[in-house]
C-alpha cells in the first residue's frame, strides 16, 4: 500500500514528446485508471512508473520516495501485462514464484506463497502446467498471481483484460474489483475500455496525446467532463453537442438553438439553463455548445415534468429509432441538428412524426466552441 | 526481415544515476548490453572491416611475395586489367554465374511447383533434392570429377553401351571446362532454391487460389499469373544468394577442374588465390579480391537496404 | 505446411491421370539426377580396383569390399603422410567442436542483446555484423594469414577455430536475432520487474526458449565449418589440416596408381558427418538455409 505522485513527468523519444507534463497523485489504496485512445501514452506512463522506461523530466514518487533512478525490482511494484508475459518455459508455479526465486527466498517460503496466491485465485489445479496448456482466462489468472505473490506496494495493469472474450472480461473485471477491495493495494490500471474505467476506478485520468485531460472520480468525469474531448470519449451513445447562443429570456439564462437551413424556419428554440454558468455575463450573446447526454432527453411526461423545473419540453421530429432492448436510441431533429435521445422502449414514438421530448437541463454542460473547454 | 522492433528501452539508459548504494554495479548493468556485443563487434570491425581496409591498402602497393607498405598508386589495378588470365576469370564468372543462376532458378521453381501438387512421398523427394547442400564441394567435386572424366565416367559408360563415338569430354576441353562447373554447381544448389520457393508457395494465401479457381483460371494460369508474382520477393532473395555464391565459388573449381585445363576454368576466386599465394603477386591478388568485394557489395547492399528499410513488400 | 493447391478439387479423367504420371516421372528423374553422384561414390568405394577397371560407372559392386574404406581411413597417402584420413578427420573434429560452441554462444548473446536490450546504434551494429555473412573470404585471406602469424597461431587448429568463430558470428547472430525478435519484449519486462538481471533473464528465460534455433544454428555452423575448404587450405599447415583439405590432397596426388575406390571412400568419409546430420535433422538444416538467406 502506498501513495503515488507523478510530478510534471515528461517523455521524449528523440524529438517527439509523447508525454507532455503529467501530474497525478494517488492516495493510499486508490484505483487509478488511465484511459485514452491508442497511442496517447498510457503504456509509456505505466512503464515509467514500473521503471521500464526512463523518465525524461519530472519525478515519480512512491510513498514520498523519488524512484526515478531506482531499478524496477527495488520499486516494490508488480505489473500485469496485456500479453500476460508468462514465461513459456516454466510451470505455472514457477512463473508465480519467479520473483521470489530472484529475491533468494527458500523453496519452502516460495511454495507457501505460491499456494496462498493459487488458493486466492483458484488456480491450484493448474500449478504444474505450462502456460501453453492454459486457456486465456487461466493465463490471465496466473499473470495476476504472479503480481499478487509479492504483495507489492502498487499494482500496475496494462490492459490486462483486452485479450479475453467479452463474457470473461466482465467476470474478471468484477474479480479484479473484489481483489482490490479485499487487498486495498494502490492500483494503476491502463485501459481504453470506458466501461472498465467507470466500473473499476476510484479516479480516472483521461489522456489525449500525452496530456491528462481530466483527473477525477468516474461519476464526475461522466457528469461534468472538463472538455468536449472527455465528454465524447465517455458514454455511449456519445454526448450530444448542440450549437447555440447563450441568451437571456426574462430573468432566465438559456441557450437558443437557431434553426438552420431553409426547411426548418420558425422561431429559435430557447432551452433555459438550470443554473447559470460562471462568467455568464461574458458569454451572453456568444456562441456556445450545449452538451446533453442522450439519457437526459426522454419522452415528455407531464406528471414528471410538472415537479421539476429543470425539465424543458421540446417538440421534435423523430428521424430514426434504434431499439437496443433495454432502451431505444432515438434520433431527433432539434433546431436542424441531429440529436440522440435514449428513451424507454414503452415510449416508442413514430418515425418521421414529431413528438414531445423533455431535456433535463440540470444535467447539461456548456462548452466553449473555440477552446472546447467546459464553461 | 524486420529491424523495427517493438520499442523497449529498459532501465539501462537511466536519465539519472541510481541513488546511493549503486556505484559500479549499476553502471555496469546499464551498459551490459553493449559490453556483451562489444567483443563480437570489435572482432567484426577488425577482422572484416579492418581487413578490407588492409587489403585495399595493399592493393595500392607493389607487394609481391610479402606485403610491403609503400603506396604506389593504382598500379596493381592497371596490371590486373592487363592480364589475359583475369579476363578469362571474369568471362568465366559471367558465363558460370549467368548459367548457374538461371538454371538453378528454373529447376528450383519447377521442382517447387511440381512438388506442391500433393505429391506422395514429397518429404523423401525433398530430402533427396536438398542433400547436396549439406556436402562440401570438395566431396561432391570428387564424385563429379570422376563422372565427368572421359576415360572412366559418363563418356566411357555410354560408349560401353555401344555408342562408340559418343563424346562427353567437356572437363578436359579449354572452352567447355567452365560448363562442367555449371553442372556441378546447379546440382548442388538447385535443391536449395526449390526449398526457398516451396516455403514461399506454402505461405501464399489459399483464399486467393480458391478465388482464382472459382473464376475459372486453369492451374498453370493460377501459378503463372497469381502465385509466382505474389512471391516475387523470393526471386530477389534467391537471386542474391545465388549471385553471391557464384562470385565466391572456389572449392568447386579446385575440386573439379583445378582451374584447368591451363587456366581455362579460372574464376576470380581461384585467380586471387593463385596470384596471392602461388605467384607472389600480392598486390594484384589484393586488387582482384577487392574487385570481388565490389561485385558482392553491388549485389548485396541494395538488396539488404531494401529488406531492412521494410521495403520487402513489393 | 499444406500444399498450395490442397484446397482445390482433384481433377479426374484420363488426361489428368496421364498428367500425374508425367509429374511423378519428372520428379523421379530429378531424384535420380540428384542421387547419381552419391550412388556412384558409394558403389565405387565398395568396389575393388579390378572391378572398377572392368565394370561400368553405374554397375553396383559385385562383391562388397571395405578395403578401400579401411585403406582410406588408415593408410592412404596425403602428400607424403601415409596415415590415412583418420588424423585429419580428428583435426576437423578438434576444430569444429569448439568453433561451433563458441560462435553459437556469442550469436545467442548478441541476438539477445541486440533485440531485448537495444542501445542506440543497435541496428547499425547488427547491419555491420550481418554484412560479414556476404563477405568474399578472398578479401581477408592475406591479412588473416598475417594476423595469425603475428598471433603465433599460423598453421594451428587454434588459428582455424578463431577464424571460424569470427566469420561464423554473422550467421549465428542473424539466426538468434531473428528468433529473439519474435519473443515478446514483455517477457523481459516482466522478468525485470520480477528482479532478474541481464544474465539471469538470458539463462533462465531466453536460453530455455531457444532450443529450436540453437539446433538450427549448431547444425548450420557444424556443416559450414566441417565443409570449409578455403580457410583450411589457407591457414592450416601439414598435420593440422582439416579433412576437406586432406581429401583434396589425396584426390590430387599424382604419384602411383590412381585408386578411385580409395578416393571415393575418402570422399565419403569426409562427407559422412554432415550427411548423417542432414539425415537426422534435415528439417533444422533447411530452416537454417532459409534463415541464412536473410529472409527473416
Ligand atoms: N521507443 C519509442 N520510440 C518512439 N516512439 C515511441 C516509442 N515507444 C512509444 N512511442 C510512441 O509513444 C506514443 C505512446 O505510446 P504508448 O505505447 O504509451 O501508447 P498507449 O497509449 O499505450 O497505446 P495503446 O492503447 O495502443 O497501447 C505512441 O505514439 C508511440 O508511437
Ligand atoms: Mg499500451
GROMACS .gro file of C-alpha atoms and ligand atoms in nm, chain A residues 43 158-159 190, ligand 2:
model
    5
   43UNK     CA    1   0.161   0.237  -2.152
  158UNK     CA    2  -0.159  -0.269  -1.873
  159UNK     CA    3  -0.487  -0.358  -2.043
  190UNK     CA    4  -0.445   0.115  -1.815
  987LIG    MG1    5  -0.040   0.043  -2.448
   0.00000   0.00000   0.00000
